[in-house]
Short mmCIF file of C-alpha atoms in Angstrom, two decimals:
data_model
loop_
_atom_site.label_atom_id
_atom_site.label_comp_id
_atom_site.label_asym_id
_atom_site.label_seq_id
_atom_site.Cartn_x
_atom_site.Cartn_y
_atom_site.Cartn_z
CA UNK Z 300 0.00 0.00 0.00
CA UNK Z 301 2.83 2.39 0.91
CA UNK Z 302 4.61 1.58 -2.35
CA UNK Z 303 1.43 2.23 -4.35
CA UNK Z 304 1.03 5.57 -2.59
CA UNK Z 305 4.58 6.48 -3.60
CA UNK Z 306 3.82 5.70 -7.23
CA UNK Z 307 0.76 7.94 -7.10
CA UNK Z 308 2.70 10.72 -5.38
CA UNK Z 309 5.41 10.50 -8.05
CA UNK Z 310 2.88 10.70 -10.89
CA UNK Z 311 1.14 13.66 -9.28
CA UNK Z 312 4.43 15.49 -8.98
CA UNK Z 313 5.27 14.86 -12.65
CA UNK Z 314 1.84 15.96 -13.85
CA UNK Z 315 2.00 19.05 -11.64
CA UNK Z 316 4.34 20.68 -14.16
CA UNK Z 317 2.04 20.03 -17.14
CA UNK Z 318 -1.36 21.30 -18.26
CA UNK Z 319 -3.01 18.10 -16.99
CA UNK Z 320 -4.76 19.53 -13.94
CA UNK Z 321 -5.62 22.81 -15.62
CA UNK Z 322 -7.40 20.95 -18.40
CA UNK Z 323 -9.57 19.17 -15.84
CA UNK Z 324 -10.66 22.57 -14.53
CA UNK Z 325 -10.87 24.61 -17.73
CA UNK Z 326 -12.72 22.00 -19.80
CA UNK Z 327 -15.70 21.55 -17.42
CA UNK Z 328 -15.99 25.30 -16.85
CA UNK Z 329 -15.94 26.06 -20.57
CA UNK Z 330 -18.31 23.18 -21.32
CA UNK Z 331 -20.83 24.31 -18.74
CA UNK Z 332 -20.49 27.89 -19.92
CA UNK Z 333 -21.16 27.05 -23.57
CA UNK Z 334 -24.28 25.02 -22.76
CA UNK Z 335 -25.51 27.77 -20.44
CA UNK Z 336 -25.11 30.24 -23.30
CA UNK Z 337 -27.15 27.94 -25.52
CA UNK Z 338 -29.75 27.46 -22.78
CA UNK Z 339 -30.17 31.22 -22.37
CA UNK Z 340 -31.48 31.54 -25.93
CA UNK Z 341 -33.05 28.13 -26.60
CA UNK Z 342 -36.84 27.91 -26.36
CA UNK Z 343 -36.97 24.25 -25.33
CA UNK Z 344 -38.01 23.04 -21.87
CA UNK Z 345 -35.64 22.96 -18.90
CA UNK Z 346 -35.64 19.16 -18.97
CA UNK Z 347 -34.52 19.17 -22.61
CA UNK Z 348 -31.80 21.69 -21.80
CA UNK Z 349 -30.45 19.41 -19.09
CA UNK Z 350 -30.65 16.45 -21.48
CA UNK Z 351 -28.78 18.46 -24.13
CA UNK Z 352 -26.07 19.27 -21.58
CA UNK Z 353 -25.36 15.60 -20.90
CA UNK Z 354 -25.58 14.71 -24.59
CA UNK Z 355 -22.88 17.27 -25.35
CA UNK Z 356 -20.75 15.95 -22.47
CA UNK Z 357 -21.08 12.40 -23.78
CA UNK Z 358 -20.17 13.49 -27.31
CA UNK Z 359 -17.04 15.34 -26.17
CA UNK Z 360 -15.89 12.72 -23.65
CA UNK Z 361 -14.10 10.25 -26.00
CA UNK Z 362 -12.11 13.01 -27.69
CA UNK Z 363 -11.14 14.66 -24.40
CA UNK Z 364 -10.10 11.28 -22.97
CA UNK Z 365 -7.81 10.68 -25.94
CA UNK Z 366 -6.15 14.09 -25.43
CA UNK Z 367 -5.62 13.51 -21.70
CA UNK Z 368 -4.28 9.95 -22.09
CA UNK Z 369 -1.92 11.08 -24.85
CA UNK Z 370 -0.66 13.85 -22.56
CA UNK Z 371 0.16 11.28 -19.85
CA UNK Z 372 2.03 9.01 -22.28
CA UNK Z 373 3.91 11.90 -23.94
CA UNK Z 374 5.07 13.09 -20.54
CA UNK Z 375 6.71 9.70 -19.88
CA UNK Z 376 8.05 9.18 -23.40
CA UNK Z 377 9.65 12.62 -23.50
CA UNK Z 378 11.46 11.82 -20.24
CA UNK Z 379 14.13 9.56 -21.73
CA UNK Z 380 11.78 7.22 -23.60
CA UNK Z 381 10.00 6.02 -20.47
CA UNK Z 382 13.19 5.40 -18.52
CA UNK Z 383 11.49 6.71 -15.36
CA UNK Z 384 8.94 3.90 -15.41
CA UNK Z 385 11.09 1.15 -16.95
CA UNK Z 386 13.50 1.36 -14.02
CA UNK Z 387 10.75 0.87 -11.45
CA UNK Z 388 10.32 -2.64 -9.98
CA UNK Z 389 6.56 -3.03 -10.59
CA UNK Z 390 5.11 -1.70 -13.83
CA UNK Z 391 1.68 -3.00 -12.88
CA UNK Z 392 1.58 -0.48 -10.04
CA UNK Z 393 2.80 2.21 -12.43
CA UNK Z 394 -0.14 1.83 -14.79
CA UNK Z 395 -2.56 1.37 -11.90
CA UNK Z 396 -1.35 4.68 -10.48
CA UNK Z 397 -1.83 6.50 -13.76
CA UNK Z 398 -5.26 4.98 -14.31
CA UNK Z 399 -6.37 5.87 -10.77
CA UNK Z 400 -5.25 9.49 -11.19
CA UNK Z 401 -6.97 9.76 -14.57
CA UNK Z 402 -10.23 8.36 -13.27
CA UNK Z 403 -10.19 10.49 -10.10
CA UNK Z 404 -9.56 13.70 -12.05
CA UNK Z 405 -12.19 12.71 -14.60
CA UNK Z 406 -14.81 12.18 -11.89
CA UNK Z 407 -13.91 15.53 -10.34
CA UNK Z 408 -14.14 17.24 -13.72
CA UNK Z 409 -17.51 15.87 -14.78
CA UNK Z 410 -19.03 16.52 -11.35
CA UNK Z 411 -17.76 20.10 -11.32
CA UNK Z 412 -19.23 20.68 -14.77
CA UNK Z 413 -22.62 19.29 -13.72
CA UNK Z 414 -22.70 21.25 -10.47
CA UNK Z 415 -21.76 24.48 -12.24
CA UNK Z 416 -24.52 23.93 -14.77
CA UNK Z 417 -27.12 23.27 -12.08
CA UNK Z 418 -26.06 26.23 -9.92
CA UNK Z 419 -25.82 28.73 -12.78
CA UNK Z 420 -29.11 27.87 -14.49
CA UNK Z 421 -31.10 30.13 -12.11
CA UNK Z 422 -28.47 32.86 -12.55
CA UNK Z 423 -29.33 33.20 -16.24
CA UNK Z 424 -33.03 33.29 -15.42
CA UNK Z 425 -33.94 29.62 -15.91
CA UNK Z 426 -35.80 28.26 -12.90
CA UNK Z 427 -35.89 24.50 -12.44
CA UNK Z 428 -37.52 22.22 -9.90
CA UNK Z 429 -35.27 19.31 -10.79
CA UNK Z 430 -33.49 17.71 -7.82
CA UNK Z 431 -29.71 17.84 -7.55
CA UNK Z 432 -29.66 14.11 -8.34
CA UNK Z 433 -30.84 14.95 -11.88
CA UNK Z 434 -27.42 16.49 -12.43
CA UNK Z 435 -25.19 14.24 -10.33
CA UNK Z 436 -26.54 10.78 -11.19
CA UNK Z 437 -26.21 11.12 -15.01
CA UNK Z 438 -22.75 12.64 -14.52
CA UNK Z 439 -21.68 9.64 -12.44
CA UNK Z 440 -23.17 7.20 -14.97
CA UNK Z 441 -21.35 8.98 -17.79
CA UNK Z 442 -18.08 8.73 -15.90
CA UNK Z 443 -18.58 5.09 -14.88
CA UNK Z 444 -19.54 3.91 -18.36
CA UNK Z 445 -16.48 5.70 -19.84
CA UNK Z 446 -13.85 4.03 -17.65
CA UNK Z 447 -13.03 1.53 -20.39
CA UNK Z 448 -12.06 4.39 -22.73
CA UNK Z 449 -9.26 5.40 -20.37
CA UNK Z 450 -7.84 1.87 -20.44
CA UNK Z 451 -8.17 1.77 -24.23
CA UNK Z 452 -6.53 5.12 -24.88
CA UNK Z 453 -3.71 4.56 -22.40
CA UNK Z 454 -2.82 1.39 -24.29
CA UNK Z 455 -3.10 3.12 -27.68
CA UNK Z 456 -1.06 6.12 -26.53
CA UNK Z 457 1.83 4.08 -25.13
CA UNK Z 458 1.83 1.49 -27.91
CA UNK Z 459 0.95 3.42 -31.06
CA UNK Z 460 1.44 7.09 -30.22
CA UNK Z 461 -0.45 10.33 -30.60
CA UNK Z 462 -2.00 9.99 -34.04
CA UNK Z 463 -3.87 6.74 -33.49
CA UNK Z 464 -4.84 7.60 -29.91
CA UNK Z 465 -6.43 10.94 -30.83
CA UNK Z 466 -7.79 9.57 -34.10
CA UNK Z 467 -9.73 6.88 -32.23
CA UNK Z 468 -10.94 9.60 -29.86
CA UNK Z 469 -12.36 11.60 -32.76
CA UNK Z 470 -13.93 8.47 -34.22
CA UNK Z 471 -15.38 7.67 -30.80
CA UNK Z 472 -17.10 11.05 -30.57
CA UNK Z 473 -18.56 10.54 -34.06
CA UNK Z 474 -19.78 7.05 -33.14
CA UNK Z 475 -21.35 8.44 -29.97
CA UNK Z 476 -23.35 10.91 -32.06
CA UNK Z 477 -24.32 8.15 -34.50
CA UNK Z 478 -25.44 5.76 -31.77
CA UNK Z 479 -27.78 8.40 -30.41
CA UNK Z 480 -29.75 8.41 -33.67
CA UNK Z 481 -32.09 5.79 -35.04
CA UNK Z 482 -29.13 4.09 -36.75
CA UNK Z 483 -27.92 2.99 -33.33
CA UNK Z 484 -31.17 1.29 -32.43
CA UNK Z 485 -30.54 -2.37 -31.70
CA UNK Z 486 -26.75 -1.88 -31.84
CA UNK Z 487 -25.94 0.47 -28.96
CA UNK Z 488 -26.24 -2.33 -26.38
CA UNK Z 489 -22.91 -3.82 -27.49
CA UNK Z 490 -21.05 -0.72 -28.74
CA UNK Z 491 -19.23 1.12 -25.91
CA UNK Z 492 -19.82 4.58 -27.35
CA UNK Z 493 -23.52 3.91 -27.70
CA UNK Z 494 -23.76 2.47 -24.20
CA UNK Z 495 -22.22 5.59 -22.69
CA UNK Z 496 -24.63 8.13 -24.12
CA UNK Z 497 -27.72 5.92 -23.89
CA UNK Z 498 -27.13 4.95 -20.25
CA UNK Z 499 -26.57 8.60 -19.38
CA UNK Z 500 -29.87 9.54 -21.01
CA UNK Z 501 -31.66 6.64 -19.31
CA UNK Z 502 -30.31 7.59 -15.87
CA UNK Z 503 -31.56 11.15 -16.36
CA UNK Z 504 -34.97 9.86 -17.40
CA UNK Z 505 -35.16 7.57 -14.37
CA UNK Z 506 -34.30 10.43 -12.00
CA UNK Z 507 -37.09 12.45 -13.63
CA UNK Z 508 -39.46 9.48 -13.20
CA UNK Z 509 -39.91 9.12 -16.95
CA UNK Z 510 -40.54 5.86 -18.77
CA UNK Z 511 -37.45 4.80 -20.73
CA UNK Z 512 -39.04 1.97 -22.69
CA UNK Z 513 -35.87 -0.09 -23.12
CA UNK Z 514 -34.08 -2.83 -21.21
CA UNK Z 515 -30.75 -1.48 -19.99
CA UNK Z 516 -29.55 -4.56 -18.08
CA UNK Z 517 -27.82 -6.03 -21.15
CA UNK Z 518 -26.02 -2.73 -21.81
CA UNK Z 519 -24.82 -2.52 -18.20
CA UNK Z 520 -23.52 -6.09 -18.26
CA UNK Z 521 -21.74 -5.54 -21.60
CA UNK Z 522 -20.15 -2.34 -20.32
CA UNK Z 523 -18.92 -3.96 -17.10
CA UNK Z 524 -17.46 -6.95 -18.97
CA UNK Z 525 -15.71 -4.75 -21.56
CA UNK Z 526 -14.35 -2.48 -18.82
CA UNK Z 527 -12.90 -5.37 -16.81
CA UNK Z 528 -11.41 -6.99 -19.93
CA UNK Z 529 -9.80 -3.78 -21.19
CA UNK Z 530 -8.30 -2.93 -17.80
CA UNK Z 531 -6.94 -6.48 -17.49
CA UNK Z 532 -5.44 -6.31 -20.99
CA UNK Z 533 -3.86 -2.93 -20.23
CA UNK Z 534 -2.28 -4.14 -16.99
CA UNK Z 535 -1.06 -7.41 -18.54
CA UNK Z 536 0.43 -5.62 -21.55
CA UNK Z 537 2.03 -2.81 -19.56
CA UNK Z 538 3.66 -5.33 -17.21
CA UNK Z 539 5.88 -6.31 -20.19
CA UNK Z 540 6.17 -2.87 -21.75
CA UNK Z 541 9.67 -2.11 -23.01
CA UNK Z 542 9.25 1.54 -23.93
CA UNK Z 543 8.88 0.85 -27.64
CA UNK Z 544 5.98 2.00 -29.74
CA UNK Z 545 4.98 2.49 -33.35
CA UNK Z 546 6.24 5.90 -34.47
CA UNK Z 547 3.72 8.68 -35.10
#
């Protein structure tokens, strides 16, 4: 436990001198601000404005994850081609530390964005009777269903570099938008990007006591299985990582 804490402390110190933490503050603030600007002029209901907020978050999430994971890998690769982590005795704890920091900062970021949106809605003249859970529960579901993307993009960033990592992030955002349409009907249950946005929408509907009309158990099971498998693959692969990757 003490050794794991030292790994985390070391990673935090290295990231302290990058834009990593600033991005987790600036992105949620800017995201909430842009949707608030849209909400101030849109004529749709408050419920639809809240739904639009989480849809936009879900659409941006894969791309932002790819940027953040690439930043973490570039920081290590630029420091002597990963010599800092290759010299450590347990690479499994190294990747666990990085994944834990990424997930913790991600949860903080998405919660801050949701809280800002909920608090500032009345400030721009939009009164809502929605409970705080209508903002926090979908945010937590969005974060939880996106954990597998962090494992995926960490692997891509360390193994294949910036271009593929960010390229898959862009493709992921496009797939998320596609899975929200009628084309994703019947497919989103087994496609991670579809699961993320659909489960977020369903959680918001459940908090609002609305009928969702679909069975989400299969999607939850698929998401959990894919998350566990991807994290296991990442840890197993990183345990034998030699610092080499396909050039950008």
